[in-house]
Coordinates of N, CA and C in Angstrom, one line a residue:
Chain A
A3 N 107.8 72.0 199.5 CA 108.0 72.6 198.1 C 108.0 71.3 197.3
Q4 N 107.4 71.8 195.8 CA 107.2 70.2 195.0 C 108.2 70.3 193.9
S5 N 108.6 69.5 193.1 CA 109.5 69.6 191.8 C 108.8 68.5 191.1
V6 N 109.3 68.6 189.6 CA 108.6 68.1 188.9 C 109.4 67.3 187.7
T7 N 110.1 66.2 187.7 CA 111.1 66.0 186.5 C 110.0 65.5 185.0
Q8 N 110.8 65.6 184.3 CA 109.7 65.0 182.9 C 111.2 64.0 182.3
L9 N 111.4 63.4 182.1 CA 112.4 62.3 181.9 C 113.2 62.2 180.3
D10 N 112.1 63.0 179.4 CA 112.4 63.0 178.3 C 111.8 64.2 177.6
S11 N 112.7 65.1 177.3 CA 112.5 66.4 175.9 C 111.8 66.6 175.1
Q12 N 112.3 65.3 174.2 CA 111.3 64.9 172.9 C 111.3 63.7 172.9
V13 N 110.1 63.5 172.2 CA 109.6 61.9 172.1 C 109.1 62.0 171.0
P14 N 109.8 60.8 169.7 CA 109.3 61.1 168.6 C 108.5 59.5 168.3
V15 N 107.5 59.4 167.8 CA 106.6 58.2 167.4 C 106.2 58.3 166.3
F16 N 105.7 56.8 165.8 CA 105.2 57.1 164.6 C 103.5 56.9 164.7
E17 N 103.2 57.0 164.1 CA 101.1 57.0 164.2 C 100.8 55.7 164.4
E18 N 99.8 55.5 165.3 CA 99.5 54.3 165.5 C 100.3 53.9 166.6
A19 N 101.5 53.9 166.9 CA 102.3 53.5 168.0 C 101.7 53.7 169.7
P20 N 101.9 53.2 170.4 CA 101.5 53.6 171.4 C 103.2 54.2 171.9
V21 N 102.7 55.2 173.4 CA 103.7 56.2 173.9 C 103.1 56.2 175.0
E22 N 104.6 56.7 175.7 CA 104.7 56.8 177.6 C 105.5 57.9 177.5
L23 N 105.3 58.8 178.2 CA 105.6 60.1 178.7 C 105.9 60.0 180.3
R24 N 107.2 60.3 180.5 CA 107.7 59.9 181.9 C 107.3 61.3 182.7
C25 N 107.1 61.3 184.3 CA 107.0 62.2 184.9 C 107.3 61.6 186.2
N26 N 108.0 62.6 187.1 CA 108.5 62.0 188.6 C 108.6 63.0 189.4
Y27 N 107.7 63.2 190.4 CA 108.0 64.2 191.1 C 108.5 64.3 192.4
S28 N 108.5 65.3 193.2 CA 109.3 65.2 194.4 C 108.3 66.5 195.6
S29 N 108.0 65.6 196.4 CA 107.2 66.4 197.6 C 107.2 66.1 198.5
S30 N 107.3 67.1 200.1 CA 107.2 66.8 201.3 C 105.6 66.4 202.1
V31 N 105.0 67.0 201.0 CA 103.6 67.3 201.2 C 102.9 66.1 200.5
S32 N 101.5 65.5 200.7 CA 100.5 65.1 199.5 C 100.3 66.0 198.4
V33 N 100.0 65.3 197.4 CA 99.6 66.3 196.2 C 98.6 65.6 195.2
Y34 N 98.2 66.7 194.4 CA 97.5 66.4 193.3 C 98.7 66.4 192.1
L35 N 98.1 65.5 191.3 CA 98.9 65.4 189.7 C 98.2 65.5 189.1
F36 N 98.5 65.9 187.5 CA 97.8 66.7 186.5 C 98.8 66.3 185.4
W37 N 98.5 66.2 184.3 CA 98.7 66.4 183.0 C 98.4 67.5 182.2
Y38 N 99.1 68.2 181.5 CA 98.6 69.7 180.6 C 98.8 69.1 179.4
V39 N 98.2 69.6 178.1 CA 98.5 69.7 176.4 C 98.4 71.4 176.4
Q40 N 99.6 71.4 176.0 CA 99.6 72.4 174.6 C 100.1 72.2 173.4
Y41 N 99.0 72.3 172.7 CA 99.3 72.5 170.8 C 99.9 73.7 170.6
P42 N 100.4 73.9 169.6 CA 100.9 75.2 169.0 C 100.4 76.4 169.1
N43 N 100.9 77.3 169.7 CA 100.7 78.9 169.8 C 99.2 78.8 170.5
Q44 N 99.2 77.7 171.3 CA 97.7 78.1 172.0 C 98.4 77.8 173.7
G45 N 96.9 78.1 174.9 CA 97.0 77.7 176.0 C 97.3 76.7 176.5
L46 N 96.9 76.4 177.4 CA 97.4 75.1 178.4 C 96.0 74.2 178.4
Q47 N 95.6 72.9 178.1 CA 94.4 72.3 178.2 C 94.9 71.3 178.9
L48 N 93.8 70.9 180.1 CA 94.0 69.8 181.1 C 93.3 68.3 180.7
L49 N 94.1 67.2 180.5 CA 94.2 66.1 180.0 C 93.6 65.0 181.1
L50 N 94.0 65.2 182.1 CA 94.0 64.2 183.2 C 94.3 64.7 184.5
K51 N 93.8 64.0 185.8 CA 94.4 64.7 186.6 C 94.1 63.5 187.8
Y52 N 95.1 63.4 188.6 CA 94.4 62.3 190.2 C 94.5 63.0 190.9
L53 N 93.6 62.8 191.8 CA 93.4 63.4 193.2 C 93.5 62.4 194.1
S54 N 92.6 61.1 194.1 CA 92.7 60.3 195.6 C 92.1 59.2 194.4
G55 N 92.1 57.7 195.1 CA 91.5 56.8 194.6 C 91.7 55.7 193.5
S56 N 91.6 55.3 192.6 CA 92.1 54.6 192.1 C 93.1 55.4 191.3
T57 N 94.6 54.5 191.0 CA 95.1 55.2 190.7 C 96.0 55.2 189.0
L58 N 94.7 54.4 188.2 CA 94.9 54.7 186.9 C 93.9 55.6 186.7
V59 N 94.7 56.7 185.7 CA 93.2 57.8 185.5 C 93.0 58.1 183.8
K60 N 91.8 57.8 183.5 CA 91.9 58.2 182.0 C 91.2 59.6 182.1
G61 N 91.8 60.1 180.9 CA 91.4 61.7 180.5 C 91.1 61.8 179.3
I62 N 91.0 62.4 178.5 CA 90.2 63.0 177.5 C 91.4 62.6 176.2
N63 N 90.6 62.4 175.0 CA 91.4 62.1 173.8 C 92.5 60.7 174.1
G64 N 91.9 60.1 175.0 CA 92.4 58.3 174.6 C 93.9 58.0 175.9
F65 N 93.9 59.6 176.4 CA 95.4 59.5 177.0 C 94.9 58.8 178.6
E66 N 95.8 58.3 179.5 CA 95.8 57.7 180.7 C 96.6 58.1 181.3
A67 N 96.9 57.6 182.8 CA 98.1 57.7 183.4 C 97.8 57.1 184.6
E68 N 99.5 56.6 185.3 CA 98.9 56.0 186.5 C 99.9 56.3 187.7
F69 N 99.1 56.5 188.9 CA 100.1 57.2 190.1 C 100.4 56.1 190.5
N70 N 101.7 56.3 190.7 CA 102.9 55.2 191.7 C 103.2 56.0 192.4
K71 N 102.7 56.0 194.1 CA 103.0 56.6 195.0 C 104.8 55.7 195.7
S72 N 105.0 54.7 195.9 CA 106.4 54.4 195.9 C 107.1 55.0 195.1
Q73 N 107.3 54.9 194.0 CA 108.0 55.8 192.6 C 107.9 57.1 192.2
T74 N 106.7 57.4 193.1 CA 106.9 58.9 192.9 C 106.4 59.2 191.5
S75 N 105.7 58.5 190.5 CA 105.6 58.4 189.3 C 104.1 58.9 188.7
F76 N 104.0 59.7 187.8 CA 102.9 59.5 187.3 C 102.9 59.9 185.8
H77 N 103.2 58.6 184.9 CA 103.6 58.5 183.7 C 102.2 58.2 183.0
L78 N 102.5 59.1 181.5 CA 101.3 59.3 180.8 C 101.4 58.1 179.7
R79 N 100.5 57.8 179.6 CA 100.4 57.1 178.3 C 99.2 57.2 177.0
K80 N 99.4 56.6 176.2 CA 98.4 56.4 174.9 C 98.7 55.0 174.3
P81 N 97.7 54.2 174.1 CA 98.2 53.0 173.1 C 98.1 53.3 171.7
S82 N 97.9 53.8 171.3 CA 97.7 54.4 169.9 C 97.5 56.3 169.7
V83 N 98.5 56.8 168.9 CA 98.6 57.9 168.7 C 98.4 58.7 167.5
H84 N 97.6 59.7 167.7 CA 97.4 60.6 166.0 C 98.5 61.3 165.8
I85 N 98.6 61.7 164.3 CA 99.0 63.0 164.3 C 98.9 63.8 165.0
S86 N 97.4 64.3 165.5 CA 96.9 65.3 166.0 C 97.4 65.3 167.6
D87 N 98.0 64.4 167.4 CA 98.3 64.5 169.3 C 99.9 65.1 169.6
T88 N 100.4 65.4 168.2 CA 101.6 66.3 168.5 C 101.2 67.3 169.1
A89 N 102.2 67.8 170.3 CA 101.8 68.9 171.1 C 103.2 68.4 172.1
E90 N 103.4 70.0 173.0 CA 103.9 69.8 174.5 C 102.9 69.6 175.5
Y91 N 103.5 68.3 176.1 CA 103.0 67.9 177.3 C 103.7 68.0 178.7
F92 N 103.0 68.7 179.3 CA 103.3 68.7 180.8 C 102.8 68.3 182.3
C93 N 103.8 67.7 182.7 CA 103.2 67.0 183.8 C 103.0 68.3 185.4
A94 N 102.4 68.4 185.9 CA 102.1 69.2 186.9 C 101.8 69.1 188.1
V95 N 101.8 69.6 189.7 CA 101.5 69.0 190.5 C 100.9 70.2 191.6
T96 N 100.3 70.0 192.8 CA 100.3 71.1 193.5 C 99.8 70.2 194.8
A97 N 100.0 71.1 195.8 CA 100.1 70.7 197.3 C 98.5 70.2 197.4
R98 N 98.2 69.6 198.7 CA 96.6 69.3 198.8 C 96.8 70.1 199.7
A99 N 95.7 70.7 199.9 CA 95.3 71.7 201.3 C 94.2 71.7 201.4
E100 N 94.0 72.0 202.8 CA 92.1 72.7 203.3 C 91.4 73.7 202.6
T101 N 92.2 74.7 201.7 CA 91.6 75.5 200.8 C 92.6 75.2 199.2
S102 N 91.8 75.5 198.5 CA 92.8 75.1 196.7 C 93.2 76.0 195.9
G103 N 94.0 77.0 197.2 CA 94.8 77.7 196.3 C 96.3 77.8 195.9
S104 N 96.6 76.5 196.2 CA 98.2 76.2 196.2 C 98.4 76.5 194.5
R105 N 99.6 76.7 194.1 CA 100.1 76.8 193.1 C 100.5 75.9 192.2
L106 N 100.5 75.9 191.2 CA 100.8 74.5 190.3 C 102.1 74.4 189.8
T107 N 103.2 73.7 190.5 CA 104.5 73.7 189.4 C 104.7 72.2 188.4
F108 N 105.4 73.1 187.4 CA 105.6 72.1 186.0 C 106.7 71.5 185.9
G109 N 106.7 70.6 185.2 CA 108.1 70.2 184.7 C 108.4 71.0 183.5
E110 N 109.1 70.3 183.1 CA 110.2 70.9 181.9 C 109.6 71.1 180.7
G111 N 108.5 70.0 180.3 CA 107.1 69.7 179.3 C 108.5 68.5 178.4
T112 N 107.7 67.5 177.8 CA 107.8 66.8 176.6 C 107.5 67.1 175.6
Q113 N 107.8 67.1 174.4 CA 107.4 67.3 173.1 C 107.3 66.3 172.5
L114 N 105.8 65.8 172.5 CA 105.6 64.8 171.6 C 105.4 65.2 170.3
T115 N 105.4 64.4 169.3 CA 106.0 64.5 168.2 C 105.7 63.3 167.2
V116 N 104.5 63.0 166.6 CA 103.9 61.8 165.9 C 104.4 61.8 164.2
N117 N 105.0 61.5 163.6 CA 105.4 61.0 162.2 C 104.6 59.9 161.6
P118 N 104.1 60.3 160.0 CA 103.5 59.4 159.4 C 104.1 57.8 158.8
Chain B
E21 N 80.7 76.5 176.8 CA 82.0 76.2 178.2 C 82.1 77.3 178.9
P22 N 82.1 77.8 180.2 CA 83.0 78.7 180.6 C 84.2 78.9 180.2
E23 N 85.2 79.7 179.8 CA 86.4 80.1 179.6 C 87.6 81.1 180.2
V24 N 88.6 81.4 180.2 CA 89.6 82.4 180.6 C 89.5 83.2 179.7
T25 N 89.4 84.3 179.5 CA 90.1 85.0 178.1 C 91.3 85.6 178.8
Q26 N 91.7 85.9 177.8 CA 93.2 87.1 177.8 C 92.9 87.8 176.7
T27 N 93.7 89.3 176.8 CA 93.9 90.0 176.2 C 95.1 91.4 176.1
P28 N 95.9 91.1 175.1 CA 95.9 91.3 173.9 C 96.2 89.9 173.5
S29 N 96.3 89.1 172.5 CA 97.1 87.7 172.2 C 98.3 88.1 172.0
H30 N 98.5 89.6 171.6 CA 100.0 89.4 171.3 C 100.4 91.3 171.5
Q31 N 101.8 91.1 172.5 CA 101.8 92.7 172.6 C 103.0 93.4 172.6
V32 N 103.6 94.1 171.9 CA 105.2 94.2 171.6 C 105.3 95.6 172.1
T33 N 106.6 95.7 172.9 CA 106.3 97.2 173.8 C 107.9 97.3 173.9
Q34 N 108.4 98.4 173.6 CA 110.1 98.9 174.1 C 110.4 98.8 174.9
M35 N 111.6 98.4 175.7 CA 112.0 98.1 176.7 C 112.1 99.4 177.8
G36 N 111.6 99.2 178.9 CA 111.5 100.0 179.9 C 109.9 100.7 180.0
Q37 N 109.5 100.8 178.9 CA 107.5 100.5 179.0 C 106.9 99.9 179.7
E38 N 105.6 100.5 180.3 CA 104.5 99.6 181.2 C 103.8 99.1 180.4
V39 N 103.5 97.8 180.6 CA 102.4 97.1 179.9 C 101.6 96.5 181.0
I40 N 100.0 96.7 180.4 CA 99.1 95.5 181.2 C 98.5 94.8 180.2
L41 N 98.6 93.9 181.0 CA 98.0 92.3 180.4 C 96.5 92.2 181.1
R42 N 95.4 91.7 180.7 CA 94.2 91.7 180.7 C 93.8 90.2 180.6
C43 N 93.1 89.8 181.5 CA 92.4 88.7 181.8 C 90.8 88.9 182.3
V44 N 90.3 88.1 181.7 CA 88.6 87.5 182.4 C 88.5 86.5 183.2
P45 N 88.5 86.1 184.3 CA 88.5 84.6 184.5 C 87.0 84.0 184.6
I46 N 87.1 82.7 185.0 CA 85.4 82.1 185.0 C 84.8 83.0 186.2
S47 N 83.7 83.4 185.9 CA 82.8 84.2 186.6 C 82.4 83.7 187.8
N48 N 82.5 82.6 188.3 CA 82.2 82.0 189.6 C 83.6 81.7 190.3
H49 N 84.6 81.8 189.9 CA 85.9 81.8 190.2 C 86.9 82.5 191.4
L50 N 86.8 81.7 192.2 CA 87.9 83.2 193.5 C 89.3 82.8 193.3
Y51 N 90.3 82.1 192.9 CA 91.5 81.8 193.1 C 92.1 82.1 191.3
F52 N 93.1 83.2 191.7 CA 93.4 83.5 190.0 C 94.8 83.7 190.4
Y53 N 95.2 83.3 189.0 CA 96.9 83.2 188.6 C 97.7 83.8 187.8
W54 N 98.4 84.2 187.6 CA 99.6 84.7 186.7 C 100.9 83.6 186.4
Y55 N 101.1 82.9 185.3 CA 102.0 82.5 185.1 C 102.9 82.6 183.7
R56 N 104.4 82.8 183.5 CA 104.6 83.1 182.2 C 105.8 81.8 181.7
Q57 N 105.7 81.7 180.6 CA 106.1 81.2 179.9 C 107.6 81.3 179.0
I58 N 108.9 80.8 179.0 CA 110.1 82.0 178.6 C 110.0 81.1 177.4
L59 N 110.0 81.4 176.0 CA 110.1 80.4 174.8 C 111.4 79.0 174.9
G60 N 110.4 78.2 175.2 CA 111.6 77.1 175.1 C 111.5 76.0 176.5
Q61 N 111.1 77.3 177.0 CA 111.4 76.7 178.9 C 109.8 76.5 179.8
K62 N 109.5 75.6 180.6 CA 108.7 75.5 181.4 C 107.9 76.5 181.8
V63 N 106.5 76.3 182.0 CA 105.8 77.1 182.5 C 106.0 77.4 183.9
E64 N 106.2 78.9 184.4 CA 106.5 79.2 185.7 C 105.3 80.0 186.5
F65 N 105.1 79.6 187.7 CA 103.9 80.4 188.5 C 104.8 81.7 188.9
L66 N 104.2 82.9 188.7 CA 104.3 84.4 189.3 C 103.7 84.6 190.6
V67 N 102.3 84.7 190.3 CA 101.4 84.8 191.3 C 100.0 84.1 191.7
S68 N 99.8 84.3 192.8 CA 98.0 83.8 192.8 C 97.3 84.7 193.8
F69 N 96.6 85.0 193.7 CA 95.5 85.8 194.0 C 93.8 85.8 194.8
Y70 N 93.9 86.2 196.0 CA 92.5 85.6 196.2 C 91.8 86.8 197.6
N71 N 90.9 87.0 197.7 CA 90.1 87.9 198.0 C 90.9 89.0 198.0
N72 N 91.0 89.4 196.9 CA 91.9 91.0 196.8 C 93.1 91.1 197.2
E73 N 93.7 89.9 197.2 CA 95.1 90.1 197.8 C 96.0 89.2 197.6
I74 N 97.3 89.5 197.5 CA 97.9 88.3 196.8 C 98.4 86.7 198.0
S75 N 98.0 86.1 197.9 CA 98.4 85.0 198.7 C 99.7 84.3 198.5
E76 N 100.2 84.3 197.3 CA 101.4 83.6 197.2 C 102.1 84.2 195.7
K77 N 103.4 84.3 196.0 CA 104.0 84.9 195.1 C 105.5 84.2 194.5
S78 N 106.0 84.2 194.3 CA 107.6 83.9 193.4 C 108.4 84.9 193.4
E79 N 109.8 84.2 193.6 CA 111.0 84.8 193.5 C 110.9 86.0 192.2
I80 N 110.4 85.5 190.8 CA 109.8 86.2 189.9 C 109.7 86.9 190.2
F81 N 108.6 87.4 191.2 CA 107.8 88.7 190.9 C 108.2 89.5 191.7
D82 N 108.7 90.3 191.2 CA 109.7 91.6 192.1 C 108.6 92.8 192.0
D83 N 109.1 94.0 192.6 CA 108.6 94.9 192.5 C 108.3 95.5 191.2
Q84 N 108.7 95.2 190.2 CA 108.4 95.3 188.6 C 106.8 95.1 188.6
F85 N 106.5 94.1 188.9 CA 105.0 93.1 188.6 C 104.3 93.8 190.0
S86 N 102.9 93.8 189.7 CA 101.5 94.4 190.4 C 100.9 93.5 189.7
V87 N 99.4 93.1 190.5 CA 98.4 92.4 189.8 C 97.0 93.4 190.5
E88 N 95.9 93.0 190.1 CA 94.6 94.1 190.2 C 93.6 93.4 189.9
R89 N 92.5 93.6 190.7 CA 91.6 93.1 190.0 C 90.4 94.5 190.4
P90 N 90.8 94.8 188.9 CA 89.9 96.8 189.5 C 88.4 96.5 189.6
D91 N 87.6 95.4 189.2 CA 86.2 96.1 188.8 C 85.4 94.8 188.7
G92 N 85.8 93.7 189.5 CA 85.1 92.4 189.8 C 85.1 91.5 188.9
S93 N 85.7 91.4 187.4 CA 85.6 91.0 186.5 C 87.2 90.6 186.1
N94 N 87.8 91.8 185.7 CA 89.1 91.5 185.3 C 90.0 91.3 186.2
F95 N 91.1 91.2 185.9 CA 92.5 90.4 186.4 C 93.5 90.8 185.6
T96 N 94.4 92.0 186.1 CA 95.4 92.5 185.1 C 96.9 92.3 186.0
L97 N 97.7 92.4 185.5 CA 98.9 91.8 185.7 C 99.9 93.0 185.0
K98 N 100.6 93.8 185.6 CA 101.0 95.2 185.4 C 102.7 94.9 185.5
I99 N 103.3 95.1 184.3 CA 105.1 95.4 184.4 C 105.4 96.7 184.3
R100 N 106.0 96.8 185.3 CA 106.1 98.7 185.2 C 107.3 99.2 184.5
S101 N 108.0 98.1 184.4 CA 109.0 98.9 183.2 C 109.8 97.6 182.6
T102 N 109.2 97.4 181.5 CA 109.8 96.2 180.9 C 111.1 95.8 180.7
K103 N 111.8 94.8 180.7 CA 112.8 94.4 180.2 C 113.1 93.3 178.9
L104 N 114.2 93.1 178.6 CA 113.9 92.6 177.4 C 113.8 90.8 177.8
E105 N 114.5 90.5 179.0 CA 113.9 89.4 179.8 C 112.5 89.0 180.1
D106 N 111.9 89.9 180.0 CA 110.1 89.7 180.2 C 109.3 89.3 179.6
S107 N 110.6 89.0 177.8 CA 109.8 88.8 176.7 C 109.3 86.7 177.1
A108 N 107.9 86.6 177.1 CA 107.5 85.5 177.6 C 106.0 85.6 176.8
M109 N 105.8 84.1 177.0 CA 104.1 84.2 177.1 C 103.7 84.0 178.3
Y110 N 102.3 84.6 178.4 CA 102.1 84.7 179.9 C 100.6 83.9 180.0
F111 N 100.6 83.4 181.2 CA 98.9 82.8 180.9 C 98.3 83.4 182.5
C112 N 96.9 83.7 182.2 CA 96.7 83.5 183.2 C 95.6 82.6 183.4
A113 N 95.3 81.7 184.8 CA 94.3 80.9 185.1 C 93.8 81.5 186.6
S114 N 92.4 80.9 186.3 CA 91.6 81.0 187.5 C 91.2 79.2 188.0
R115 N 90.9 79.3 189.5 CA 90.3 77.9 189.5 C 89.1 78.4 190.7
G116 N 87.9 77.5 191.1 CA 87.0 77.8 192.0 C 87.5 77.6 193.5
V117 N 86.7 77.8 194.7 CA 87.1 77.7 195.8 C 86.8 76.2 196.6
D118 N 85.7 76.1 195.9 CA 85.4 74.7 196.4 C 86.3 73.2 196.7
R119 N 85.9 73.0 197.5 CA 86.8 71.5 197.8 C 87.0 70.5 196.6
G120 N 85.9 70.7 195.9 CA 86.2 69.6 195.0 C 86.9 70.2 193.9
N121 N 87.3 71.6 193.5 CA 87.7 72.5 192.5 C 88.6 72.5 192.5
T122 N 89.9 71.2 191.9 CA 91.1 71.2 192.0 C 91.8 71.7 190.4
E123 N 91.0 71.7 189.5 CA 91.2 71.9 188.1 C 92.0 73.8 188.3
A124 N 93.1 73.8 187.6 CA 93.1 75.4 187.2 C 92.8 75.4 185.9
F125 N 92.0 76.4 185.1 CA 91.6 76.5 183.7 C 92.3 77.6 183.2
F126 N 93.3 77.3 182.3 CA 94.3 78.8 181.4 C 93.7 79.3 180.6
G127 N 94.2 80.5 180.3 CA 93.6 81.3 179.2 C 94.7 80.6 178.3
Q128 N 93.8 81.7 176.9 CA 95.1 81.4 175.8 C 96.3 81.8 175.7
G129 N 96.4 82.6 176.4 CA 98.1 83.7 176.8 C 98.3 84.8 175.8
T130 N 99.0 85.6 176.5 CA 99.4 87.0 175.5 C 101.2 86.6 175.5
R131 N 101.3 87.1 174.4 CA 102.8 86.8 173.7 C 103.4 88.3 174.1
L132 N 104.3 88.1 175.4 CA 104.9 89.7 175.3 C 106.3 89.6 174.5
T133 N 106.4 90.3 173.7 CA 108.0 90.8 173.1 C 108.3 91.7 173.6
V134 N 109.0 92.2 174.2 CA 110.1 93.6 174.1 C 111.2 93.7 173.2
V135 N 111.3 94.9 172.9 CA 112.3 94.8 171.7 C 113.4 96.3 172.6

């Protein structure tokens, strides 16, 4: 079984400031890692994913995340945020498997609010 | 770009009534999922479906819930007798079965309100 902890429930920042949203996970097996974004009254959109290889992955909208196996973390970062980045961000994991049917386990979510 | 579509976007039902939430997954995907998100809480897994049968379900997915793929394109979630605590946003997702297809694509969700 997997679990995900997002350490900050709310992160307020000013426009053009850098931001880091923290995510730690626990799993007895190897996992794939994801960040999803949910804009108000919308569904979940994939920002980026880590499957293997380089531990720094780049996603859409200027976001990136770094996989740290020793610290079991997958923190999301953006060097300069915009008002339009205001949304809920979810970290998620799924077990690696021969077939790709594993469920996603989500964290509690982090509400990022970008203020002018 | 292919997408997962869900209908209706919002449904209000009386407690004890049956509801069916509908989803059209991406056409060449073979894994299908339902998740729910109670207001202000995290997204929770309900059930996964593959090869016309449930492959995994959570403890939330009790006898009141059922899923079906009736016609090869739709994927439905039925709640037999709704309770107030079933009020939530329900998300459908689908994923390809190829080894490289690790991403689940989500629909826009159906907001279910039980009154």
